[in-house]
């Protein structure tokens, strides 16, 4: 009972800011400014969301962000699962050294490569396009590769060996055996990728100049500049941006929790 009470209090503390955002988004400016503050709106102003959506052109921003997020999820799931299969199930010279170098890249801050990456994309003529946001996903990331590799290692080698005896190629084994069995890990990568693309602010800020290409994070900042003192509209916009991430997590939370439990992948 004590543990339940502690967890309940912790949940209340963690969820209080989110409830404050939701409550503020339905209030009028007069109610927001009154003292003492109210935790539940006295009058529910649903029109705040309609005004916010129409004023900030959230339709365009949402479609742009959905496109970037969908391609990012596809790219990360495809590339990371394929690369991880090589490190988990294929023996080749220098595999452990190469994997160690891959993990070492996780220690390199992203800001160190920010300027060289920007210069490279500029010389390629990719500025003001989605390519700098999408193409890197097809080359994998160290953390995602590590996560899926650990999950692959928990899959018995007898399955792939039996497939090899039947004449199956590595592509076939990866696509028809490993990928279906690794759904929890792949779902975890998909959630991470979607969340990263949906909440990415720095990437679109650097590479996108055309307002018609803006994603939700940039659009929300533009909207913030327009309604800097109108907290009800600003909170409504923030909730609009937050809802898809919450829905996605609760939809795939079973796979997410199972995929994060990489302790079963104990082979080196």
Short mmCIF file of C-alpha atoms in Angstrom, two decimals:
data_model
loop_
_atom_site.label_atom_id
_atom_site.label_comp_id
_atom_site.label_asym_id
_atom_site.label_seq_id
_atom_site.Cartn_x
_atom_site.Cartn_y
_atom_site.Cartn_z
CA UNK A 1 0.00 0.00 0.00
CA UNK A 2 2.85 2.37 0.84
CA UNK A 3 4.46 1.79 -2.55
CA UNK A 4 1.14 2.47 -4.27
CA UNK A 5 0.75 5.78 -2.43
CA UNK A 6 4.31 6.82 -3.32
CA UNK A 7 3.78 5.94 -6.98
CA UNK A 8 0.47 7.79 -6.98
CA UNK A 9 2.04 10.92 -5.52
CA UNK A 10 4.88 10.69 -8.02
CA UNK A 11 2.40 10.38 -10.89
CA UNK A 12 0.50 13.43 -9.65
CA UNK A 13 3.68 15.48 -9.49
CA UNK A 14 4.80 14.40 -12.97
CA UNK A 15 1.40 14.90 -14.58
CA UNK A 16 0.64 18.25 -12.96
CA UNK A 17 2.46 20.33 -15.64
CA UNK A 18 0.59 18.51 -18.40
CA UNK A 19 -2.74 19.10 -16.69
CA UNK A 20 -1.83 22.76 -16.24
CA UNK A 21 -1.17 23.01 -19.98
CA UNK A 22 -4.50 21.35 -20.78
CA UNK A 23 -6.41 23.49 -18.31
CA UNK A 24 -4.82 26.73 -19.55
CA UNK A 25 -5.57 25.85 -23.16
CA UNK A 26 -9.31 25.91 -22.41
CA UNK A 27 -9.33 29.15 -20.38
CA UNK A 28 -9.87 32.74 -21.36
CA UNK A 29 -7.06 35.22 -20.83
CA UNK A 30 -9.02 36.84 -18.01
CA UNK A 31 -9.24 33.58 -16.09
CA UNK A 32 -5.56 32.82 -16.70
CA UNK A 33 -4.54 36.13 -15.13
CA UNK A 34 -6.80 35.96 -12.11
CA UNK A 35 -5.46 35.19 -8.64
CA UNK A 36 -5.67 32.70 -7.03
CA UNK A 37 -5.33 30.52 -10.15
CA UNK A 38 -7.93 27.91 -11.02
CA UNK A 39 -6.92 24.32 -11.78
CA UNK A 40 -10.17 23.57 -13.60
CA UNK A 41 -11.51 26.11 -16.15
CA UNK A 42 -14.62 27.93 -15.01
CA UNK A 43 -15.69 28.11 -18.65
CA UNK A 44 -14.39 25.71 -21.29
CA UNK A 45 -13.33 27.63 -24.40
CA UNK A 46 -13.03 24.92 -27.07
CA UNK A 47 -12.75 27.62 -29.69
CA UNK A 48 -9.18 28.24 -28.52
CA UNK A 49 -8.10 25.14 -30.45
CA UNK A 50 -10.01 26.15 -33.58
CA UNK A 51 -8.46 29.63 -33.49
CA UNK A 52 -4.98 28.20 -32.92
CA UNK A 53 -5.29 25.63 -35.70
CA UNK A 54 -6.48 28.17 -38.27
CA UNK A 55 -4.16 31.02 -37.26
CA UNK A 56 -0.93 28.99 -37.29
CA UNK A 57 -1.65 26.94 -40.44
CA UNK A 58 -1.28 23.75 -38.40
CA UNK A 59 -2.75 21.71 -41.26
CA UNK A 60 0.32 22.32 -43.42
CA UNK A 61 2.74 21.93 -40.49
CA UNK A 62 1.11 18.65 -39.44
CA UNK A 63 1.23 17.15 -42.94
CA UNK A 64 4.89 18.16 -43.29
CA UNK A 65 5.79 16.66 -39.93
CA UNK A 66 3.87 13.45 -40.62
CA UNK A 67 5.79 13.02 -43.88
CA UNK A 68 9.16 13.56 -42.21
CA UNK A 69 8.25 11.30 -39.27
CA UNK A 70 6.90 8.50 -41.48
CA UNK A 71 9.98 8.41 -43.71
CA UNK A 72 12.26 8.61 -40.65
CA UNK A 73 10.52 5.64 -39.03
CA UNK A 74 10.79 3.59 -42.23
CA UNK A 75 14.44 4.52 -42.74
CA UNK A 76 15.51 3.81 -39.18
CA UNK A 77 13.66 0.51 -38.86
CA UNK A 78 14.98 -0.70 -42.22
CA UNK A 79 18.62 0.35 -41.89
CA UNK A 80 19.16 -0.39 -38.20
CA UNK A 81 17.54 -3.83 -38.31
CA UNK A 82 19.62 -4.78 -41.36
CA UNK A 83 22.93 -3.54 -39.95
CA UNK A 84 22.23 -5.11 -36.55
CA UNK A 85 21.67 -8.47 -38.23
CA UNK A 86 25.18 -8.35 -39.66
CA UNK A 87 26.71 -7.68 -36.25
CA UNK A 88 24.58 -10.31 -34.51
CA UNK A 89 24.46 -13.26 -36.91
CA UNK A 90 27.28 -12.92 -39.45
CA UNK A 91 30.90 -13.69 -38.57
CA UNK A 92 33.51 -11.59 -40.35
CA UNK A 93 37.03 -10.38 -39.64
CA UNK A 94 37.16 -7.38 -37.33
CA UNK A 95 33.49 -7.53 -36.34
CA UNK A 96 34.07 -6.83 -32.65
CA UNK A 97 36.49 -3.99 -33.39
CA UNK A 98 34.09 -2.42 -35.87
CA UNK A 99 31.20 -2.75 -33.42
CA UNK A 100 33.29 -1.15 -30.67
CA UNK A 101 34.08 1.79 -32.98
CA UNK A 102 30.38 2.07 -33.74
CA UNK A 103 29.52 2.28 -30.04
CA UNK A 104 32.31 4.81 -29.54
CA UNK A 105 30.47 7.22 -31.85
CA UNK A 106 27.79 7.48 -29.16
CA UNK A 107 30.34 9.41 -27.09
CA UNK A 108 30.66 12.08 -29.80
CA UNK A 109 28.34 15.05 -29.18
CA UNK A 110 26.13 15.93 -32.12
CA UNK A 111 27.21 19.57 -32.00
CA UNK A 112 30.77 18.54 -32.91
CA UNK A 113 29.68 17.41 -36.37
CA UNK A 114 27.01 20.09 -36.81
CA UNK A 115 29.02 22.53 -38.93
CA UNK A 116 30.75 19.90 -41.17
CA UNK A 117 27.38 18.24 -41.76
CA UNK A 118 25.77 21.54 -42.67
CA UNK A 119 28.60 22.38 -45.08
CA UNK A 120 28.30 18.94 -46.70
CA UNK A 121 24.55 19.30 -47.24
CA UNK A 122 25.04 22.83 -48.56
CA UNK A 123 27.55 21.63 -51.15
CA UNK A 124 25.15 18.86 -52.16
CA UNK A 125 22.45 21.49 -52.74
CA UNK A 126 20.11 19.93 -50.19
CA UNK A 127 19.36 23.08 -48.19
CA UNK A 128 15.69 24.06 -47.97
CA UNK A 129 14.68 20.45 -48.68
CA UNK A 130 13.77 17.51 -46.46
CA UNK A 131 16.78 15.48 -47.61
CA UNK A 132 19.07 16.48 -44.69
CA UNK A 133 16.33 15.36 -42.30
CA UNK A 134 15.58 12.06 -44.06
CA UNK A 135 18.72 10.66 -45.71
CA UNK A 136 20.81 10.17 -42.50
CA UNK A 137 18.16 7.78 -41.22
CA UNK A 138 19.04 5.29 -43.96
CA UNK A 139 22.57 4.92 -42.57
CA UNK A 140 21.63 3.73 -39.08
CA UNK A 141 22.52 4.97 -35.61
CA UNK A 142 24.73 3.40 -32.97
CA UNK A 143 22.13 3.17 -30.20
CA UNK A 144 19.42 1.67 -32.43
CA UNK A 145 21.86 -0.86 -33.90
CA UNK A 146 23.00 -1.86 -30.41
CA UNK A 147 19.41 -2.25 -29.21
CA UNK A 148 18.30 -4.46 -32.09
CA UNK A 149 21.56 -6.45 -32.05
CA UNK A 150 20.99 -7.37 -28.42
CA UNK A 151 17.51 -8.57 -29.30
CA UNK A 152 18.82 -10.59 -32.26
CA UNK A 153 21.36 -12.27 -29.98
CA UNK A 154 18.51 -13.64 -27.87
CA UNK A 155 17.13 -15.48 -30.93
CA UNK A 156 18.55 -19.04 -31.16
CA UNK A 157 21.16 -19.50 -33.88
CA UNK A 158 19.55 -22.83 -34.79
CA UNK A 159 16.80 -20.96 -36.67
CA UNK A 160 19.18 -19.18 -39.02
CA UNK A 161 21.39 -22.26 -39.38
CA UNK A 162 18.42 -24.39 -40.38
CA UNK A 163 17.44 -21.78 -42.95
CA UNK A 164 20.99 -21.78 -44.36
CA UNK A 165 20.87 -25.55 -44.76
CA UNK A 166 17.70 -25.10 -46.80
CA UNK A 167 19.57 -22.66 -49.04
CA UNK A 168 18.25 -19.39 -47.63
CA UNK A 169 20.36 -16.25 -48.11
CA UNK A 170 21.14 -13.73 -45.39
CA UNK A 171 18.61 -11.33 -46.91
CA UNK A 172 15.91 -14.00 -46.68
CA UNK A 173 16.85 -14.94 -43.10
CA UNK A 174 16.82 -11.30 -42.05
CA UNK A 175 13.53 -10.44 -43.74
CA UNK A 176 11.53 -13.61 -43.07
CA UNK A 177 12.90 -14.85 -39.74
CA UNK A 178 14.68 -12.13 -37.77
CA UNK A 179 12.44 -9.16 -38.50
CA UNK A 180 9.16 -10.92 -37.52
CA UNK A 181 10.73 -12.21 -34.30
CA UNK A 182 12.17 -8.79 -33.41
CA UNK A 183 8.89 -6.87 -33.54
CA UNK A 184 9.22 -5.53 -29.94
CA UNK A 185 12.68 -4.11 -30.63
CA UNK A 186 11.61 -2.71 -33.99
CA UNK A 187 8.53 -1.11 -32.40
CA UNK A 188 10.82 0.51 -29.84
CA UNK A 189 13.00 1.91 -32.62
CA UNK A 190 9.90 3.12 -34.44
CA UNK A 191 8.66 4.98 -31.35
CA UNK A 192 12.08 6.55 -30.77
CA UNK A 193 12.37 7.54 -34.43
CA UNK A 194 8.89 9.02 -34.60
CA UNK A 195 9.41 10.93 -31.37
CA UNK A 196 12.78 12.24 -32.55
CA UNK A 197 11.45 13.38 -35.92
CA UNK A 198 8.24 14.82 -34.46
CA UNK A 199 10.06 16.85 -31.81
CA UNK A 200 13.10 17.79 -33.89
CA UNK A 201 13.61 21.54 -33.77
CA UNK A 202 17.27 22.08 -34.63
CA UNK A 203 17.26 20.16 -37.91
CA UNK A 204 14.33 21.98 -39.55
CA UNK A 205 15.61 25.27 -38.12
CA UNK A 206 18.98 24.79 -39.86
CA UNK A 207 17.88 23.38 -43.21
CA UNK A 208 14.40 24.76 -43.95
CA UNK A 209 13.80 28.34 -45.06
CA UNK A 210 10.50 28.05 -46.92
CA UNK A 211 7.49 28.48 -44.55
CA UNK A 212 5.55 25.94 -46.61
CA UNK A 213 8.09 23.29 -45.56
CA UNK A 214 8.04 24.08 -41.84
CA UNK A 215 7.37 21.26 -39.37
CA UNK A 216 5.25 21.59 -36.25
CA UNK A 217 8.14 22.55 -33.96
CA UNK A 218 9.17 25.46 -36.20
CA UNK A 219 5.54 26.38 -36.83
CA UNK A 220 4.90 26.46 -33.09
CA UNK A 221 7.78 28.89 -32.62
CA UNK A 222 6.41 31.10 -35.39
CA UNK A 223 3.00 30.96 -33.74
CA UNK A 224 4.60 31.77 -30.37
CA UNK A 225 5.98 34.98 -31.85
CA UNK A 226 2.49 35.94 -33.00
CA UNK A 227 0.68 35.25 -29.70
CA UNK A 228 3.49 35.71 -27.19
CA UNK A 229 1.19 36.94 -24.40
CA UNK A 230 -1.89 34.83 -25.24
CA UNK A 231 -1.13 31.79 -23.12
CA UNK A 232 -4.38 29.99 -23.88
CA UNK A 233 -3.61 29.85 -27.60
CA UNK A 234 0.03 28.98 -26.96
CA UNK A 235 -0.91 26.10 -24.66
CA UNK A 236 -3.49 24.88 -27.19
CA UNK A 237 -0.77 24.78 -29.85
CA UNK A 238 1.55 22.90 -27.50
CA UNK A 239 -1.13 20.31 -26.76
CA UNK A 240 -1.77 19.83 -30.49
CA UNK A 241 1.93 19.06 -30.97
CA UNK A 242 2.05 16.77 -27.92
CA UNK A 243 -1.02 14.59 -28.57
CA UNK A 244 0.38 12.35 -31.38
CA UNK A 245 3.45 11.40 -29.32
CA UNK A 246 1.30 10.44 -26.33
CA UNK A 247 -1.11 8.42 -28.48
CA UNK A 248 1.77 6.61 -30.18
CA UNK A 249 3.43 5.68 -26.92
CA UNK A 250 0.29 4.29 -25.29
CA UNK A 251 -0.57 2.39 -28.47
CA UNK A 252 2.80 0.63 -28.59
CA UNK A 253 3.76 0.68 -24.93
CA UNK A 254 3.63 -3.13 -24.65
CA UNK A 255 6.12 -3.55 -27.49
CA UNK A 256 8.13 -0.60 -26.20
CA UNK A 257 8.61 -2.03 -22.72
CA UNK A 258 9.45 -5.49 -24.08
CA UNK A 259 11.87 -4.07 -26.61
CA UNK A 260 13.71 -2.04 -23.99
CA UNK A 261 14.24 -5.16 -21.89
CA UNK A 262 17.50 -6.09 -23.58
CA UNK A 263 18.82 -8.02 -20.60
CA UNK A 264 17.82 -11.25 -22.37
CA UNK A 265 20.36 -10.49 -25.09
CA UNK A 266 23.27 -11.51 -22.91
CA UNK A 267 25.52 -12.93 -25.59
CA UNK A 268 28.56 -10.83 -26.45
#
